[in-house]
Tab-separated table of C-alpha atoms in Angstrom:
chain	number	residue	atom	x	y	z
A	1	UNK	CA	41.091	-11.247	-80.236
A	2	UNK	CA	43.763	-10.367	-77.734
A	3	UNK	CA	47.376	-11.009	-78.694
A	4	UNK	CA	47.497	-13.866	-76.193
A	5	UNK	CA	44.703	-15.256	-74.047
A	6	UNK	CA	44.960	-17.545	-71.065
A	7	UNK	CA	42.303	-19.412	-69.172
A	8	UNK	CA	43.303	-21.334	-66.110
A	9	UNK	CA	41.581	-23.274	-63.349
A	10	UNK	CA	41.318	-21.143	-60.243
A	11	UNK	CA	44.260	-22.784	-58.472
A	12	UNK	CA	47.132	-20.904	-56.787
A	13	UNK	CA	49.792	-22.963	-58.585
A	14	UNK	CA	48.765	-21.554	-61.964
A	15	UNK	CA	49.254	-17.913	-60.995
A	16	UNK	CA	52.998	-18.239	-61.549
A	17	UNK	CA	52.375	-19.478	-65.086
A	18	UNK	CA	50.216	-16.415	-65.775
A	19	UNK	CA	52.988	-14.146	-64.461
A	20	UNK	CA	55.612	-15.749	-66.663
A	21	UNK	CA	53.470	-15.620	-69.803
A	22	UNK	CA	52.402	-12.024	-69.160
A	23	UNK	CA	55.991	-10.881	-68.659
A	24	UNK	CA	57.138	-12.682	-71.810
A	25	UNK	CA	54.390	-11.137	-73.962
A	26	UNK	CA	54.941	-7.694	-72.400
A	27	UNK	CA	58.646	-7.874	-73.211
A	28	UNK	CA	57.892	-8.764	-76.835
A	29	UNK	CA	55.361	-5.936	-77.027
A	30	UNK	CA	58.072	-3.443	-76.122
A	31	UNK	CA	57.288	-2.725	-72.464
A	32	UNK	CA	60.408	-1.272	-70.889
A	33	UNK	CA	62.640	-3.843	-69.182
A	34	UNK	CA	62.643	-1.754	-66.012
A	35	UNK	CA	58.846	-2.045	-65.807
A	36	UNK	CA	58.609	-5.799	-66.392
A	37	UNK	CA	58.949	-6.541	-62.682
A	38	UNK	CA	55.918	-4.343	-62.094
A	39	UNK	CA	53.967	-6.082	-64.845
A	40	UNK	CA	54.817	-9.450	-63.312
A	41	UNK	CA	53.779	-8.355	-59.842
A	42	UNK	CA	50.598	-6.583	-60.945
A	43	UNK	CA	49.327	-9.488	-63.049
A	44	UNK	CA	50.174	-11.872	-60.216
A	45	UNK	CA	48.171	-9.751	-57.778
A	46	UNK	CA	45.201	-9.572	-60.124
A	47	UNK	CA	45.275	-13.331	-60.763
A	48	UNK	CA	45.715	-14.188	-57.063
A	49	UNK	CA	42.728	-12.007	-56.290
A	50	UNK	CA	40.630	-13.693	-58.993
A	51	UNK	CA	41.670	-17.162	-57.789
A	52	UNK	CA	40.694	-16.219	-54.240
A	53	UNK	CA	37.320	-14.871	-55.357
A	54	UNK	CA	36.580	-18.006	-57.390
A	55	UNK	CA	37.582	-20.350	-54.580
A	56	UNK	CA	35.670	-18.443	-51.914
A	57	UNK	CA	32.633	-18.306	-54.142
A	58	UNK	CA	32.845	-21.965	-55.171
A	59	UNK	CA	33.106	-20.931	-58.829
A	60	UNK	CA	34.461	-23.657	-61.095
A	61	UNK	CA	34.825	-21.454	-64.172
A	62	UNK	CA	38.373	-20.511	-65.202
A	63	UNK	CA	40.127	-17.219	-64.559
A	64	UNK	CA	40.698	-15.324	-67.809
A	65	UNK	CA	43.741	-13.275	-68.727
A	66	UNK	CA	43.945	-11.287	-71.946
A	67	UNK	CA	47.264	-9.791	-73.034
A	68	UNK	CA	46.606	-7.078	-75.584
A	69	UNK	CA	49.233	-5.435	-77.715
A	70	UNK	CA	48.123	-2.144	-79.232
A	71	UNK	CA	49.818	0.780	-80.830
A	72	UNK	CA	52.079	2.391	-78.232
A	73	UNK	CA	50.508	0.498	-75.364
A	74	UNK	CA	50.179	-2.920	-73.807
A	75	UNK	CA	47.193	-3.943	-71.693
A	76	UNK	CA	46.434	-6.861	-69.452
A	77	UNK	CA	42.878	-7.747	-68.505
A	78	UNK	CA	42.260	-10.189	-65.702
A	79	UNK	CA	38.660	-11.292	-65.417
A	80	UNK	CA	36.947	-13.246	-62.706
A	81	UNK	CA	33.527	-14.774	-63.095
A	82	UNK	CA	32.199	-13.959	-59.670
A	83	UNK	CA	29.024	-11.905	-59.746
A	84	UNK	CA	29.688	-8.710	-57.833
A	85	UNK	CA	26.758	-7.104	-56.097
A	86	UNK	CA	25.974	-3.539	-57.014
A	87	UNK	CA	27.112	-0.931	-54.486
A	88	UNK	CA	24.765	-1.109	-51.542
A	89	UNK	CA	23.867	-4.690	-52.416
A	90	UNK	CA	24.028	-7.718	-50.161
A	91	UNK	CA	27.016	-7.458	-47.827
A	92	UNK	CA	29.322	-10.355	-47.069
A	93	UNK	CA	29.796	-11.485	-50.670
A	94	UNK	CA	33.551	-11.561	-50.139
A	95	UNK	CA	33.276	-13.877	-47.153
A	96	UNK	CA	34.866	-12.917	-43.870
A	97	UNK	CA	36.835	-9.778	-43.128
A	98	UNK	CA	40.225	-11.432	-43.522
A	99	UNK	CA	39.405	-12.393	-47.081
A	100	UNK	CA	38.149	-8.904	-47.817
A	101	UNK	CA	41.380	-7.486	-46.380
A	102	UNK	CA	43.539	-9.725	-48.569
A	103	UNK	CA	41.485	-8.692	-51.567
A	104	UNK	CA	42.036	-5.023	-50.760
A	105	UNK	CA	45.741	-5.545	-50.157
A	106	UNK	CA	46.113	-6.981	-53.665
A	107	UNK	CA	44.236	-4.030	-55.138
A	108	UNK	CA	46.342	-1.616	-53.099
A	109	UNK	CA	49.506	-3.093	-54.554
A	110	UNK	CA	48.106	-2.915	-58.083
A	111	UNK	CA	47.054	0.708	-57.776
A	112	UNK	CA	50.413	1.547	-56.207
A	113	UNK	CA	52.264	-0.075	-59.086
A	114	UNK	CA	50.228	0.734	-62.148
A	115	UNK	CA	49.366	4.287	-63.182
A	116	UNK	CA	46.685	3.256	-65.634
A	117	UNK	CA	44.321	0.792	-64.016
A	118	UNK	CA	40.566	0.312	-64.245
A	119	UNK	CA	38.598	-1.948	-61.957
A	120	UNK	CA	35.061	-2.807	-62.921
A	121	UNK	CA	32.562	-5.280	-61.578
A	122	UNK	CA	29.170	-6.430	-62.696
A	123	UNK	CA	26.763	-9.312	-62.508
A	124	UNK	CA	28.890	-11.342	-64.932
A	125	UNK	CA	32.080	-10.864	-62.942
A	126	UNK	CA	34.877	-8.426	-62.310
A	127	UNK	CA	37.622	-7.131	-64.553
A	128	UNK	CA	40.933	-5.437	-63.839
A	129	UNK	CA	42.483	-3.702	-66.832
A	130	UNK	CA	46.048	-2.456	-66.549
A	131	UNK	CA	47.879	-0.581	-69.280
A	132	UNK	CA	51.529	0.293	-69.823
A	133	UNK	CA	53.144	2.363	-72.564
A	134	UNK	CA	55.402	0.610	-75.041
A	135	UNK	CA	58.277	1.748	-77.171
A	136	UNK	CA	58.397	0.080	-80.565
A	137	UNK	CA	61.560	-1.975	-80.985
A	138	UNK	CA	64.227	-0.345	-83.118
A	139	UNK	CA	64.292	-1.807	-86.619
A	140	UNK	CA	66.732	-4.664	-86.655
A	141	UNK	CA	69.201	-4.702	-89.503
A	142	UNK	CA	68.549	-7.592	-91.842
A	143	UNK	CA	71.576	-9.519	-92.922
B	1	UNK	CA	61.277	-21.684	-58.856
B	2	UNK	CA	59.657	-22.929	-55.685
B	3	UNK	CA	60.106	-21.672	-52.148
B	4	UNK	CA	63.061	-22.768	-50.021
B	5	UNK	CA	63.163	-22.379	-46.255
B	6	UNK	CA	65.860	-23.061	-43.698
B	7	UNK	CA	66.233	-21.988	-40.100
B	8	UNK	CA	69.190	-21.549	-37.766
B	9	UNK	CA	69.670	-20.126	-34.297
B	10	UNK	CA	71.990	-17.184	-33.644
B	11	UNK	CA	72.032	-16.303	-29.949
B	12	UNK	CA	68.425	-15.700	-28.902
B	13	UNK	CA	67.326	-15.088	-32.512
B	14	UNK	CA	66.029	-17.544	-35.037
B	15	UNK	CA	67.057	-16.759	-38.582
B	16	UNK	CA	64.687	-17.966	-41.296
B	17	UNK	CA	66.405	-17.971	-44.668
B	18	UNK	CA	63.877	-17.736	-47.481
B	19	UNK	CA	64.629	-18.331	-51.136
B	20	UNK	CA	62.618	-18.399	-54.361
B	21	UNK	CA	59.146	-17.031	-54.904
B	22	UNK	CA	56.667	-16.105	-52.187
B	23	UNK	CA	53.246	-15.967	-53.801
B	24	UNK	CA	49.702	-17.214	-53.400
B	25	UNK	CA	50.892	-20.797	-53.935
B	26	UNK	CA	53.988	-20.882	-51.744
B	27	UNK	CA	53.054	-18.397	-48.994
B	28	UNK	CA	51.174	-21.047	-46.939
B	29	UNK	CA	54.502	-22.911	-46.496
B	30	UNK	CA	56.120	-19.789	-45.076
B	31	UNK	CA	53.091	-19.236	-42.829
B	32	UNK	CA	53.373	-22.804	-41.487
B	33	UNK	CA	57.071	-22.300	-40.806
B	34	UNK	CA	56.504	-19.073	-38.857
B	35	UNK	CA	53.587	-20.543	-36.898
B	36	UNK	CA	55.658	-23.598	-36.019
B	37	UNK	CA	58.570	-21.491	-34.790
B	38	UNK	CA	56.329	-19.370	-32.576
B	39	UNK	CA	54.543	-22.455	-31.244
B	40	UNK	CA	57.961	-23.906	-30.391
B	41	UNK	CA	58.866	-20.807	-28.413
B	42	UNK	CA	60.972	-18.836	-30.914
B	43	UNK	CA	59.697	-15.283	-30.510
B	44	UNK	CA	62.605	-13.295	-31.960
B	45	UNK	CA	62.709	-13.952	-35.672
B	46	UNK	CA	64.921	-12.620	-38.438
B	47	UNK	CA	63.593	-13.353	-41.910
B	48	UNK	CA	66.435	-13.231	-44.417
B	49	UNK	CA	64.917	-12.360	-47.794
B	50	UNK	CA	68.117	-11.939	-49.789
B	51	UNK	CA	67.352	-15.095	-51.770
B	52	UNK	CA	63.764	-14.096	-52.580
B	53	UNK	CA	63.089	-13.545	-56.283
B	54	UNK	CA	59.449	-12.577	-56.026
B	55	UNK	CA	57.130	-11.361	-53.273
B	56	UNK	CA	53.461	-10.443	-53.584
B	57	UNK	CA	50.741	-9.245	-51.230
B	58	UNK	CA	50.010	-12.805	-50.071
B	59	UNK	CA	53.608	-12.977	-48.860
B	60	UNK	CA	53.272	-9.590	-47.177
B	61	UNK	CA	50.162	-10.880	-45.427
B	62	UNK	CA	52.075	-13.867	-44.074
B	63	UNK	CA	54.862	-11.632	-42.753
B	64	UNK	CA	52.330	-9.337	-41.070
B	65	UNK	CA	50.680	-12.437	-39.562
B	66	UNK	CA	54.080	-13.563	-38.273
B	67	UNK	CA	54.684	-10.151	-36.733
B	68	UNK	CA	51.330	-10.315	-34.949
B	69	UNK	CA	52.171	-13.723	-33.521
B	70	UNK	CA	55.610	-12.804	-32.170
B	71	UNK	CA	54.307	-9.534	-30.734
B	72	UNK	CA	51.720	-11.491	-28.775
B	73	UNK	CA	54.760	-12.949	-26.969
B	74	UNK	CA	56.630	-9.646	-26.818
B	75	UNK	CA	58.903	-10.891	-29.550
B	76	UNK	CA	60.218	-9.329	-32.737
B	77	UNK	CA	60.285	-9.979	-36.453
B	78	UNK	CA	63.029	-8.311	-38.455
B	79	UNK	CA	63.653	-8.523	-42.153
B	80	UNK	CA	66.889	-8.589	-44.091
B	81	UNK	CA	66.575	-7.251	-47.617
B	82	UNK	CA	68.707	-5.211	-49.976
B	83	UNK	CA	66.814	-5.868	-53.187
B	84	UNK	CA	65.219	-2.753	-54.551
B	85	UNK	CA	62.350	-4.558	-56.291
B	86	UNK	CA	61.345	-6.304	-53.068
B	87	UNK	CA	61.801	-3.163	-50.949
B	88	UNK	CA	59.541	-1.290	-53.338
B	89	UNK	CA	56.600	-3.523	-52.411
B	90	UNK	CA	57.116	-2.754	-48.726
B	91	UNK	CA	57.245	0.944	-49.541
B	92	UNK	CA	54.098	1.167	-51.655
B	93	UNK	CA	52.122	-0.714	-49.022
B	94	UNK	CA	53.503	1.415	-46.186
B	95	UNK	CA	54.970	-1.659	-44.483
B	96	UNK	CA	58.441	-0.134	-44.181
B	97	UNK	CA	56.956	1.583	-41.127
B	98	UNK	CA	55.820	-1.733	-39.686
B	99	UNK	CA	58.883	-3.926	-40.190
B	100	UNK	CA	62.442	-3.138	-39.194
B	101	UNK	CA	64.382	-3.830	-42.415
B	102	UNK	CA	68.113	-4.488	-42.168
B	103	UNK	CA	70.880	-4.750	-44.709
B	104	UNK	CA	72.512	-7.855	-43.202
B	105	UNK	CA	71.670	-10.752	-40.913
B	106	UNK	CA	74.464	-9.645	-38.565
B	107	UNK	CA	72.877	-6.204	-38.233
B	108	UNK	CA	69.407	-7.687	-37.668
B	109	UNK	CA	70.666	-10.136	-35.052
B	110	UNK	CA	72.501	-7.365	-33.198
B	111	UNK	CA	69.540	-4.950	-33.275
B	112	UNK	CA	67.688	-4.481	-30.028
B	113	UNK	CA	65.424	-1.438	-30.367
């Protein structure tokens, strides 16, 4: 399984918790301190977007966040459980235009911040995967 | 940390001092504050963001909404921000071209163009 997994009810007040946990795990994984602000912002954007999609779609399932520590890299996956229509499918699934604009704004910020980002969507829901390089911590001297 | 808001009048400007985190949870409070000010006839706003620790796209959306409202009354919305991590978000979204961003409240209050 992922290093740390979170599931939270799709409520705006929990997005901050996800940001704090993600930043803490990223720091431990060896993500550069200078990049932690970006990690915090990007995961917040992805979670806010998922919360919005769940609320607009009347989905009661939780938003899922997986924090994955791998060799030389750290990834965060934020998954919503809103079925996304295939391209060319039924329009209007995102509700009105304002909601669609907010959704795009969040994605714009993520793609501006994170070099390595994949956005996928299917019938089961959408997933944003963001990856940052890590530097292994220097071996600490043991007393 | 939650959001803190306070307002004061300087000449014909209303300064809104914002502190804490502006995100999907707290942004509605900022939106209400800006809407209330415009409804009460304050059309020249200066939003002081020096105390802001975190800003996301929801917060940007609220600021853009505020700008739209004051412009409908030929007003202005200026920002005060010196924090690089906050400024970066305005840059990557291209909003530095939309908002006048000042380094101090005094400068923002004195600005006329």
